[in-house]
mmCIF file with all atom_site columns, C-alpha atoms in Angstrom:
data_model
loop_
_atom_site.group_PDB
_atom_site.id
_atom_site.type_symbol
_atom_site.label_atom_id
_atom_site.label_alt_id
_atom_site.label_comp_id
_atom_site.label_asym_id
_atom_site.label_entity_id
_atom_site.label_seq_id
_atom_site.pdbx_PDB_ins_code
_atom_site.Cartn_x
_atom_site.Cartn_y
_atom_site.Cartn_z
_atom_site.occupancy
_atom_site.B_iso_or_equiv
_atom_site.pdbx_formal_charge
_atom_site.auth_seq_id
_atom_site.auth_comp_id
_atom_site.auth_asym_id
_atom_site.auth_atom_id
_atom_site.pdbx_PDB_model_num
ATOM 1   C CA . MET A 1 1   ? 111.104 113.466 84.560  1.00 0.00 ? 5   MET A CA 1
ATOM 2   C CA . GLY A 1 2   ? 111.899 117.057 85.534  1.00 0.00 ? 6   GLY A CA 1
ATOM 3   C CA . MET A 1 3   ? 110.353 120.423 84.875  1.00 0.00 ? 7   MET A CA 1
ATOM 4   C CA . PRO A 1 4   ? 107.940 120.709 81.913  1.00 0.00 ? 8   PRO A CA 1
ATOM 5   C CA . ALA A 1 5   ? 109.039 122.652 78.847  1.00 0.00 ? 9   ALA A CA 1
ATOM 6   C CA . ASN A 1 6   ? 106.907 125.696 79.737  1.00 0.00 ? 10  ASN A CA 1
ATOM 7   C CA . VAL A 1 7   ? 109.175 126.747 82.617  1.00 0.00 ? 11  VAL A CA 1
ATOM 8   C CA . GLU A 1 8   ? 109.584 130.504 82.771  1.00 0.00 ? 12  GLU A CA 1
ATOM 9   C CA . ILE A 1 9   ? 111.335 133.132 84.828  1.00 0.00 ? 13  ILE A CA 1
ATOM 10  C CA . GLY A 1 10  ? 109.610 133.324 88.212  1.00 0.00 ? 14  GLY A CA 1
ATOM 11  C CA . SER A 1 11  ? 108.637 129.633 88.287  1.00 0.00 ? 15  SER A CA 1
ATOM 12  C CA . HIS A 1 12  ? 108.899 127.982 91.705  1.00 0.00 ? 16  HIS A CA 1
ATOM 13  C CA . VAL A 1 13  ? 111.004 124.842 91.506  1.00 0.00 ? 17  VAL A CA 1
ATOM 14  C CA . TRP A 1 14  ? 112.968 122.226 93.437  1.00 0.00 ? 18  TRP A CA 1
ATOM 15  C CA . VAL A 1 15  ? 116.668 121.648 92.750  1.00 0.00 ? 19  VAL A CA 1
ATOM 16  C CA . GLU A 1 16  ? 119.062 119.084 94.172  1.00 0.00 ? 20  GLU A CA 1
ATOM 17  C CA . ASP A 1 17  ? 121.179 120.160 97.128  1.00 0.00 ? 21  ASP A CA 1
ATOM 18  C CA . PRO A 1 18  ? 124.166 118.236 98.545  1.00 0.00 ? 22  PRO A CA 1
ATOM 19  C CA . GLU A 1 19  ? 123.210 119.029 102.154 1.00 0.00 ? 23  GLU A CA 1
ATOM 20  C CA . VAL A 1 20  ? 119.407 118.763 102.314 1.00 0.00 ? 24  VAL A CA 1
ATOM 21  C CA . ALA A 1 21  ? 118.742 116.608 99.209  1.00 0.00 ? 25  ALA A CA 1
ATOM 22  C CA . TRP A 1 22  ? 116.279 119.116 97.672  1.00 0.00 ? 26  TRP A CA 1
ATOM 23  C CA . ILE A 1 23  ? 115.833 122.837 98.150  1.00 0.00 ? 27  ILE A CA 1
ATOM 24  C CA . ASP A 1 24  ? 113.186 125.161 96.755  1.00 0.00 ? 28  ASP A CA 1
ATOM 25  C CA . GLY A 1 25  ? 113.895 128.248 94.711  1.00 0.00 ? 29  GLY A CA 1
ATOM 26  C CA . ILE A 1 26  ? 112.798 130.549 91.915  1.00 0.00 ? 30  ILE A CA 1
ATOM 27  C CA . VAL A 1 27  ? 113.959 130.540 88.285  1.00 0.00 ? 31  VAL A CA 1
ATOM 28  C CA . ILE A 1 28  ? 115.742 133.826 87.571  1.00 0.00 ? 32  ILE A CA 1
ATOM 29  C CA . ASN A 1 29  ? 117.247 133.142 84.158  1.00 0.00 ? 33  ASN A CA 1
ATOM 30  C CA . ILE A 1 30  ? 116.876 130.679 81.271  1.00 0.00 ? 34  ILE A CA 1
ATOM 31  C CA . GLU A 1 31  ? 119.528 129.907 78.644  1.00 0.00 ? 35  GLU A CA 1
ATOM 32  C CA . GLN A 1 32  ? 118.359 127.218 76.199  1.00 0.00 ? 36  GLN A CA 1
ATOM 33  C CA . ASP A 1 33  ? 118.206 124.002 78.261  1.00 0.00 ? 37  ASP A CA 1
ATOM 34  C CA . GLU A 1 34  ? 119.922 125.449 81.336  1.00 0.00 ? 38  GLU A CA 1
ATOM 35  C CA . VAL A 1 35  ? 118.347 127.574 84.049  1.00 0.00 ? 39  VAL A CA 1
ATOM 36  C CA . GLU A 1 36  ? 119.569 129.688 86.944  1.00 0.00 ? 40  GLU A CA 1
ATOM 37  C CA . VAL A 1 37  ? 117.718 129.244 90.201  1.00 0.00 ? 41  VAL A CA 1
ATOM 38  C CA . GLN A 1 38  ? 117.921 131.409 93.299  1.00 0.00 ? 42  GLN A CA 1
ATOM 39  C CA . THR A 1 39  ? 117.420 129.031 96.201  1.00 0.00 ? 43  THR A CA 1
ATOM 40  C CA . ARG A 1 40  ? 115.770 129.689 99.525  1.00 0.00 ? 44  ARG A CA 1
ATOM 41  C CA . ASP A 1 41  ? 119.141 130.117 101.249 1.00 0.00 ? 45  ASP A CA 1
ATOM 42  C CA . GLY A 1 42  ? 120.140 132.909 98.844  1.00 0.00 ? 46  GLY A CA 1
ATOM 43  C CA . LYS A 1 43  ? 122.455 130.911 96.593  1.00 0.00 ? 47  LYS A CA 1
ATOM 44  C CA . THR A 1 44  ? 122.285 130.947 92.798  1.00 0.00 ? 48  THR A CA 1
ATOM 45  C CA . VAL A 1 45  ? 122.759 127.640 91.018  1.00 0.00 ? 49  VAL A CA 1
ATOM 46  C CA . ALA A 1 46  ? 122.838 126.731 87.331  1.00 0.00 ? 50  ALA A CA 1
ATOM 47  C CA . VAL A 1 47  ? 121.198 123.408 86.471  1.00 0.00 ? 51  VAL A CA 1
ATOM 48  C CA . SER A 1 48  ? 119.878 121.556 83.465  1.00 0.00 ? 52  SER A CA 1
ATOM 49  C CA . LEU A 1 49  ? 116.210 122.085 82.692  1.00 0.00 ? 53  LEU A CA 1
ATOM 50  C CA . SER A 1 50  ? 115.678 118.339 83.076  1.00 0.00 ? 54  SER A CA 1
ATOM 51  C CA . ARG A 1 51  ? 117.047 118.416 86.649  1.00 0.00 ? 55  ARG A CA 1
ATOM 52  C CA . ILE A 1 52  ? 114.468 120.738 88.182  1.00 0.00 ? 56  ILE A CA 1
ATOM 53  C CA . TYR A 1 53  ? 110.986 119.917 89.422  1.00 0.00 ? 57  TYR A CA 1
ATOM 54  C CA . PRO A 1 54  ? 107.910 122.109 89.864  1.00 0.00 ? 58  PRO A CA 1
ATOM 55  C CA . ASN A 1 55  ? 107.063 123.275 93.381  1.00 0.00 ? 59  ASN A CA 1
ATOM 56  C CA . ASP A 1 56  ? 103.435 123.686 94.389  1.00 0.00 ? 60  ASP A CA 1
ATOM 57  C CA . VAL A 1 57  ? 103.561 126.833 96.527  1.00 0.00 ? 61  VAL A CA 1
ATOM 58  C CA . GLU A 1 58  ? 99.819  126.562 97.220  1.00 0.00 ? 62  GLU A CA 1
ATOM 59  C CA . ALA A 1 59  ? 100.147 123.215 99.005  1.00 0.00 ? 63  ALA A CA 1
ATOM 60  C CA . PRO A 1 60  ? 98.828  123.222 102.613 1.00 0.00 ? 64  PRO A CA 1
ATOM 61  C CA . SER A 1 61  ? 101.414 124.474 105.098 1.00 0.00 ? 65  SER A CA 1
ATOM 62  C CA . GLY A 1 62  ? 100.989 121.340 107.205 1.00 0.00 ? 66  GLY A CA 1
ATOM 63  C CA . GLY A 1 63  ? 101.218 118.961 104.260 1.00 0.00 ? 67  GLY A CA 1
ATOM 64  C CA . VAL A 1 64  ? 98.551  116.504 103.093 1.00 0.00 ? 68  VAL A CA 1
ATOM 65  C CA . ASP A 1 65  ? 97.643  113.231 104.799 1.00 0.00 ? 69  ASP A CA 1
ATOM 66  C CA . ASP A 1 66  ? 97.311  111.368 101.489 1.00 0.00 ? 70  ASP A CA 1
ATOM 67  C CA . MET A 1 67  ? 99.998  112.051 98.918  1.00 0.00 ? 71  MET A CA 1
ATOM 68  C CA . THR A 1 68  ? 97.723  111.186 96.023  1.00 0.00 ? 72  THR A CA 1
ATOM 69  C CA . ARG A 1 69  ? 96.308  114.667 96.712  1.00 0.00 ? 73  ARG A CA 1
ATOM 70  C CA . LEU A 1 70  ? 99.622  116.353 95.909  1.00 0.00 ? 74  LEU A CA 1
ATOM 71  C CA . GLN A 1 71  ? 99.619  118.347 92.689  1.00 0.00 ? 75  GLN A CA 1
ATOM 72  C CA . TYR A 1 72  ? 103.041 116.892 91.837  1.00 0.00 ? 76  TYR A CA 1
ATOM 73  C CA . LEU A 1 73  ? 104.010 113.377 92.879  1.00 0.00 ? 77  LEU A CA 1
ATOM 74  C CA . HIS A 1 74  ? 107.779 113.502 92.355  1.00 0.00 ? 78  HIS A CA 1
ATOM 75  C CA . GLU A 1 75  ? 110.623 112.843 94.800  1.00 0.00 ? 79  GLU A CA 1
ATOM 76  C CA . PRO A 1 76  ? 111.109 116.358 96.220  1.00 0.00 ? 80  PRO A CA 1
ATOM 77  C CA . ALA A 1 77  ? 107.356 116.880 96.662  1.00 0.00 ? 81  ALA A CA 1
ATOM 78  C CA . VAL A 1 78  ? 106.970 113.545 98.459  1.00 0.00 ? 82  VAL A CA 1
ATOM 79  C CA . LEU A 1 79  ? 109.966 114.123 100.738 1.00 0.00 ? 83  LEU A CA 1
ATOM 80  C CA . HIS A 1 80  ? 108.884 117.681 101.525 1.00 0.00 ? 84  HIS A CA 1
ATOM 81  C CA . ASN A 1 81  ? 105.387 116.539 102.426 1.00 0.00 ? 85  ASN A CA 1
ATOM 82  C CA . LEU A 1 82  ? 106.693 113.802 104.725 1.00 0.00 ? 86  LEU A CA 1
ATOM 83  C CA . ALA A 1 83  ? 109.175 116.178 106.375 1.00 0.00 ? 87  ALA A CA 1
ATOM 84  C CA . THR A 1 84  ? 106.493 118.830 106.877 1.00 0.00 ? 88  THR A CA 1
ATOM 85  C CA . ARG A 1 85  ? 104.191 116.356 108.615 1.00 0.00 ? 89  ARG A CA 1
ATOM 86  C CA . TYR A 1 86  ? 107.055 114.888 110.648 1.00 0.00 ? 90  TYR A CA 1
ATOM 87  C CA . GLU A 1 87  ? 107.830 118.331 112.072 1.00 0.00 ? 91  GLU A CA 1
ATOM 88  C CA . ILE A 1 88  ? 104.331 118.453 113.597 1.00 0.00 ? 92  ILE A CA 1
ATOM 89  C CA . ASN A 1 89  ? 104.594 114.871 114.917 1.00 0.00 ? 93  ASN A CA 1
ATOM 90  C CA . GLU A 1 90  ? 102.417 113.397 112.170 1.00 0.00 ? 94  GLU A CA 1
ATOM 91  C CA . ILE A 1 91  ? 104.458 110.259 111.535 1.00 0.00 ? 95  ILE A CA 1
ATOM 92  C CA . TYR A 1 92  ? 101.865 108.494 109.356 1.00 0.00 ? 96  TYR A CA 1
ATOM 93  C CA . THR A 1 93  ? 100.938 109.474 105.798 1.00 0.00 ? 97  THR A CA 1
ATOM 94  C CA . TYR A 1 94  ? 98.917  107.624 103.175 1.00 0.00 ? 98  TYR A CA 1
ATOM 95  C CA . SER A 1 95  ? 99.832  107.156 99.548  1.00 0.00 ? 99  SER A CA 1
ATOM 96  C CA . GLY A 1 96  ? 96.580  105.676 98.336  1.00 0.00 ? 100 GLY A CA 1
ATOM 97  C CA . ASN A 1 97  ? 96.071  102.454 100.291 1.00 0.00 ? 101 ASN A CA 1
ATOM 98  C CA . ILE A 1 98  ? 99.741  102.330 101.359 1.00 0.00 ? 102 ILE A CA 1
ATOM 99  C CA . LEU A 1 99  ? 100.726 103.723 104.756 1.00 0.00 ? 103 LEU A CA 1
ATOM 100 C CA . ILE A 1 100 ? 104.116 105.407 105.084 1.00 0.00 ? 104 ILE A CA 1
ATOM 101 C CA . ALA A 1 101 ? 105.476 105.496 108.643 1.00 0.00 ? 105 ALA A CA 1
ATOM 102 C CA . LEU A 1 102 ? 108.462 107.537 109.831 1.00 0.00 ? 106 LEU A CA 1
ATOM 103 C CA . ASN A 1 103 ? 110.380 106.495 112.931 1.00 0.00 ? 107 ASN A CA 1
ATOM 104 C CA . PRO A 1 104 ? 109.802 109.237 115.543 1.00 0.00 ? 108 PRO A CA 1
ATOM 105 C CA . PHE A 1 105 ? 112.775 108.068 117.670 1.00 0.00 ? 109 PHE A CA 1
ATOM 106 C CA . GLN A 1 106 ? 110.748 108.891 120.781 1.00 0.00 ? 110 GLN A CA 1
ATOM 107 C CA . PRO A 1 107 ? 107.852 107.296 122.667 1.00 0.00 ? 111 PRO A CA 1
ATOM 108 C CA . LEU A 1 108 ? 104.410 108.298 121.358 1.00 0.00 ? 112 LEU A CA 1
ATOM 109 C CA . SER A 1 109 ? 102.310 106.092 123.617 1.00 0.00 ? 113 SER A CA 1
ATOM 110 C CA . HIS A 1 110 ? 99.288  108.390 123.293 1.00 0.00 ? 114 HIS A CA 1
ATOM 111 C CA . LEU A 1 111 ? 98.920  107.230 119.676 1.00 0.00 ? 115 LEU A CA 1
ATOM 112 C CA . TYR A 1 112 ? 98.407  103.591 120.624 1.00 0.00 ? 116 TYR A CA 1
ATOM 113 C CA . ASP A 1 113 ? 96.274  103.404 123.769 1.00 0.00 ? 117 ASP A CA 1
ATOM 114 C CA . VAL A 1 114 ? 92.908  101.668 124.074 1.00 0.00 ? 118 VAL A CA 1
ATOM 115 C CA . TYR A 1 115 ? 91.018  104.915 123.460 1.00 0.00 ? 119 TYR A CA 1
ATOM 116 C CA . VAL A 1 116 ? 92.741  105.342 120.072 1.00 0.00 ? 120 VAL A CA 1
ATOM 117 C CA . MET A 1 117 ? 92.132  101.701 119.159 1.00 0.00 ? 121 MET A CA 1
ATOM 118 C CA . GLU A 1 118 ? 88.434  102.127 119.903 1.00 0.00 ? 122 GLU A CA 1
ATOM 119 C CA . ARG A 1 119 ? 88.278  105.213 117.670 1.00 0.00 ? 123 ARG A CA 1
ATOM 120 C CA . TYR A 1 120 ? 89.766  103.346 114.702 1.00 0.00 ? 124 TYR A CA 1
ATOM 121 C CA . LYS A 1 121 ? 87.658  100.234 115.183 1.00 0.00 ? 125 LYS A CA 1
ATOM 122 C CA . GLY A 1 122 ? 85.473  99.964  112.082 1.00 0.00 ? 126 GLY A CA 1
ATOM 123 C CA . ALA A 1 123 ? 86.125  103.601 111.077 1.00 0.00 ? 127 ALA A CA 1
ATOM 124 C CA . LEU A 1 124 ? 86.301  104.697 107.442 1.00 0.00 ? 128 LEU A CA 1
ATOM 125 C CA . ILE A 1 125 ? 89.828  105.293 106.171 1.00 0.00 ? 129 ILE A CA 1
ATOM 126 C CA . GLU A 1 126 ? 88.874  108.871 105.223 1.00 0.00 ? 130 GLU A CA 1
ATOM 127 C CA . GLY A 1 127 ? 87.385  109.667 108.605 1.00 0.00 ? 131 GLY A CA 1
ATOM 128 C CA . LEU A 1 128 ? 90.510  109.773 110.790 1.00 0.00 ? 132 LEU A CA 1
ATOM 129 C CA . SER A 1 129 ? 94.169  110.685 110.549 1.00 0.00 ? 133 SER A CA 1
ATOM 130 C CA . PRO A 1 130 ? 96.466  108.100 108.904 1.00 0.00 ? 134 PRO A CA 1
ATOM 131 C CA . HIS A 1 131 ? 97.392  105.358 111.364 1.00 0.00 ? 135 HIS A CA 1
ATOM 132 C CA . VAL A 1 132 ? 98.754  101.825 111.440 1.00 0.00 ? 136 VAL A CA 1
ATOM 133 C CA . PHE A 1 133 ? 95.507  100.785 113.160 1.00 0.00 ? 137 PHE A CA 1
ATOM 134 C CA . THR A 1 134 ? 93.559  101.689 110.009 1.00 0.00 ? 138 THR A CA 1
ATOM 135 C CA . ILE A 1 135 ? 95.637  99.283  107.936 1.00 0.00 ? 139 ILE A CA 1
ATOM 136 C CA . ALA A 1 136 ? 95.108  96.535  110.508 1.00 0.00 ? 140 ALA A CA 1
ATOM 137 C CA . ASP A 1 137 ? 91.388  97.262  110.737 1.00 0.00 ? 141 ASP A CA 1
ATOM 138 C CA . VAL A 1 138 ? 90.855  97.176  106.969 1.00 0.00 ? 142 VAL A CA 1
ATOM 139 C CA . ALA A 1 139 ? 92.786  93.914  106.653 1.00 0.00 ? 143 ALA A CA 1
ATOM 140 C CA . TYR A 1 140 ? 90.796  92.369  109.502 1.00 0.00 ? 144 TYR A CA 1
ATOM 141 C CA . ARG A 1 141 ? 87.410  93.450  108.128 1.00 0.00 ? 145 ARG A CA 1
ATOM 142 C CA . GLU A 1 142 ? 88.250  92.161  104.656 1.00 0.00 ? 146 GLU A CA 1
ATOM 143 C CA . MET A 1 143 ? 89.389  88.850  106.139 1.00 0.00 ? 147 MET A CA 1
ATOM 144 C CA . ILE A 1 144 ? 86.074  88.468  107.967 1.00 0.00 ? 148 ILE A CA 1
ATOM 145 C CA . LYS A 1 145 ? 84.064  89.553  104.930 1.00 0.00 ? 149 LYS A CA 1
ATOM 146 C CA . GLU A 1 146 ? 85.880  87.298  102.450 1.00 0.00 ? 150 GLU A CA 1
ATOM 147 C CA . GLY A 1 147 ? 86.227  84.393  104.872 1.00 0.00 ? 151 GLY A CA 1
ATOM 148 C CA . ARG A 1 148 ? 89.872  83.761  104.022 1.00 0.00 ? 152 ARG A CA 1
ATOM 149 C CA . SER A 1 149 ? 93.349  84.631  105.247 1.00 0.00 ? 153 SER A CA 1
ATOM 150 C CA . ASN A 1 150 ? 94.782  88.103  104.709 1.00 0.00 ? 154 ASN A CA 1
ATOM 151 C CA . SER A 1 151 ? 98.247  89.597  105.019 1.00 0.00 ? 155 SER A CA 1
ATOM 152 C CA . ILE A 1 152 ? 99.932  92.927  105.765 1.00 0.00 ? 156 ILE A CA 1
ATOM 153 C CA . LEU A 1 153 ? 103.359 93.715  104.316 1.00 0.00 ? 157 LEU A CA 1
ATOM 154 C CA . VAL A 1 154 ? 105.699 95.777  106.517 1.00 0.00 ? 158 VAL A CA 1
ATOM 155 C CA . SER A 1 155 ? 108.891 96.817  104.746 1.00 0.00 ? 159 SER A CA 1
ATOM 156 C CA . GLY A 1 156 ? 111.679 99.312  105.287 1.00 0.00 ? 160 GLY A CA 1
ATOM 157 C CA . GLU A 1 157 ? 115.384 99.772  105.879 1.00 0.00 ? 161 GLU A CA 1
ATOM 158 C CA . SER A 1 158 ? 117.167 98.733  109.055 1.00 0.00 ? 162 SER A CA 1
ATOM 159 C CA . GLY A 1 159 ? 116.138 101.003 111.910 1.00 0.00 ? 163 GLY A CA 1
ATOM 160 C CA . ALA A 1 160 ? 113.024 102.227 110.116 1.00 0.00 ? 164 ALA A CA 1
ATOM 161 C CA . GLY A 1 161 ? 110.745 100.834 112.837 1.00 0.00 ? 165 GLY A CA 1
ATOM 162 C CA . LYS A 1 162 ? 109.449 97.626  111.229 1.00 0.00 ? 166 LYS A CA 1
ATOM 163 C CA . THR A 1 163 ? 109.534 95.655  114.482 1.00 0.00 ? 167 THR A CA 1
ATOM 164 C CA . GLU A 1 164 ? 107.616 98.274  116.450 1.00 0.00 ? 168 GLU A CA 1
ATOM 165 C CA . THR A 1 165 ? 105.099 98.694  113.641 1.00 0.00 ? 169 THR A CA 1
ATOM 166 C CA . THR A 1 166 ? 104.525 94.940  113.545 1.00 0.00 ? 170 THR A CA 1
ATOM 167 C CA . LYS A 1 167 ? 103.973 94.925  117.316 1.00 0.00 ? 171 LYS A CA 1
ATOM 168 C CA . MET A 1 168 ? 101.365 97.678  116.973 1.00 0.00 ? 172 MET A CA 1
ATOM 169 C CA . LEU A 1 169 ? 99.602  95.769  114.197 1.00 0.00 ? 173 LEU A CA 1
ATOM 170 C CA . MET A 1 170 ? 99.508  92.581  116.257 1.00 0.00 ? 174 MET A CA 1
ATOM 171 C CA . ARG A 1 171 ? 98.356  94.455  119.342 1.00 0.00 ? 175 ARG A CA 1
ATOM 172 C CA . TYR A 1 172 ? 95.432  95.989  117.450 1.00 0.00 ? 176 TYR A CA 1
ATOM 173 C CA . LEU A 1 173 ? 94.463  92.692  115.820 1.00 0.00 ? 177 LEU A CA 1
ATOM 174 C CA . ALA A 1 174 ? 94.554  91.033  119.235 1.00 0.00 ? 178 ALA A CA 1
ATOM 175 C CA . TYR A 1 175 ? 92.350  93.839  120.545 1.00 0.00 ? 179 TYR A CA 1
ATOM 176 C CA . LEU A 1 176 ? 89.820  93.179  117.798 1.00 0.00 ? 180 LEU A CA 1
ATOM 177 C CA . GLY A 1 177 ? 89.974  89.471  118.569 1.00 0.00 ? 181 GLY A CA 1
ATOM 178 C CA . GLY A 1 178 ? 88.783  89.922  122.129 1.00 0.00 ? 182 GLY A CA 1
ATOM 179 C CA . HIS A 1 179 ? 90.245  89.822  125.596 1.00 0.00 ? 183 HIS A CA 1
ATOM 180 C CA . SER A 1 180 ? 89.175  86.433  127.001 1.00 0.00 ? 184 SER A CA 1
ATOM 181 C CA . GLY A 1 181 ? 92.187  85.049  128.849 1.00 0.00 ? 185 GLY A CA 1
ATOM 182 C CA . ALA A 1 182 ? 93.847  81.660  128.920 1.00 0.00 ? 186 ALA A CA 1
ATOM 183 C CA . GLU A 1 183 ? 96.261  80.631  131.681 1.00 0.00 ? 187 GLU A CA 1
ATOM 184 C CA . GLY A 1 184 ? 95.929  84.086  133.176 1.00 0.00 ? 188 GLY A CA 1
ATOM 185 C CA . ARG A 1 185 ? 96.958  85.849  129.971 1.00 0.00 ? 189 ARG A CA 1
ATOM 186 C CA . THR A 1 186 ? 94.788  87.870  127.622 1.00 0.00 ? 190 THR A CA 1
ATOM 187 C CA . VAL A 1 187 ? 94.509  87.155  123.909 1.00 0.00 ? 191 VAL A CA 1
ATOM 188 C CA . GLU A 1 188 ? 96.537  90.298  123.295 1.00 0.00 ? 192 GLU A CA 1
ATOM 189 C CA . GLN A 1 189 ? 99.387  89.124  125.532 1.00 0.00 ? 193 GLN A CA 1
ATOM 190 C CA . GLN A 1 190 ? 99.489  85.681  123.925 1.00 0.00 ? 194 GLN A CA 1
ATOM 191 C CA . VAL A 1 191 ? 99.539  87.064  120.361 1.00 0.00 ? 195 VAL A CA 1
ATOM 192 C CA . LEU A 1 192 ? 102.242 89.591  121.187 1.00 0.00 ? 196 LEU A CA 1
ATOM 193 C CA . GLU A 1 193 ? 104.411 86.963  122.869 1.00 0.00 ? 197 GLU A CA 1
ATOM 194 C CA . ARG A 1 194 ? 104.184 84.716  119.817 1.00 0.00 ? 198 ARG A CA 1
ATOM 195 C CA . SER A 1 195 ? 104.759 87.569  117.369 1.00 0.00 ? 199 SER A CA 1
ATOM 196 C CA . VAL A 1 196 ? 107.866 88.739  119.227 1.00 0.00 ? 200 VAL A CA 1
ATOM 197 C CA . GLN A 1 197 ? 109.247 85.188  119.210 1.00 0.00 ? 201 GLN A CA 1
ATOM 198 C CA . GLY A 1 198 ? 108.557 84.923  115.487 1.00 0.00 ? 202 GLY A CA 1
ATOM 199 C CA . MET A 1 199 ? 110.202 88.251  114.769 1.00 0.00 ? 203 MET A CA 1
ATOM 200 C CA . LYS A 1 200 ? 113.322 87.199  116.683 1.00 0.00 ? 204 LYS A CA 1
ATOM 201 C CA . VAL A 1 201 ? 113.642 84.221  114.387 1.00 0.00 ? 205 VAL A CA 1
ATOM 202 C CA . SER A 1 202 ? 113.003 86.374  111.287 1.00 0.00 ? 206 SER A CA 1
ATOM 203 C CA . TYR A 1 203 ? 115.634 88.970  112.154 1.00 0.00 ? 207 TYR A CA 1
ATOM 204 C CA . ILE A 1 204 ? 118.442 86.559  113.063 1.00 0.00 ? 208 ILE A CA 1
#
């Protein structure tokens, strides 16, 4: 569903763009069910009223860490929020109790060290920045509380980072499980070795 019927000249909107998917602009003319929009790059485009989406110009400049807080939850708003956070190296964003992760295509080891794991251990989901450790921690605590198995679904396209995300989840769960070793290996090492073997089978 696109722009509501009360669109007027001067409204800030999103329109489709062949190069960047969506681009923001301002409505400069309205003719029945068609509008003219001057986009950020100075172009003027004519589009159907149903093909434009409202743009919240008062949204935080750095985006929001939970997209349920967006005023508009449509495709261009979601993509813009994710892109805005990605530009400042915030690769994790919540959408309610779902965590969206973007592949940074670079090492970010500082996000996954023991100090970070300790910070997220038992922390409230609202208390810290979105992180894969929060998802693992919540699943672990609920498993202990309910006394039954739990699961975490990791999905995405090829190259999205599913394997690395799964490794981080397993590493954190192993960290919560303790560090007593067997045959010279820690619990963390044993879990990671088994998870990697399992993932090799899954991805063949």
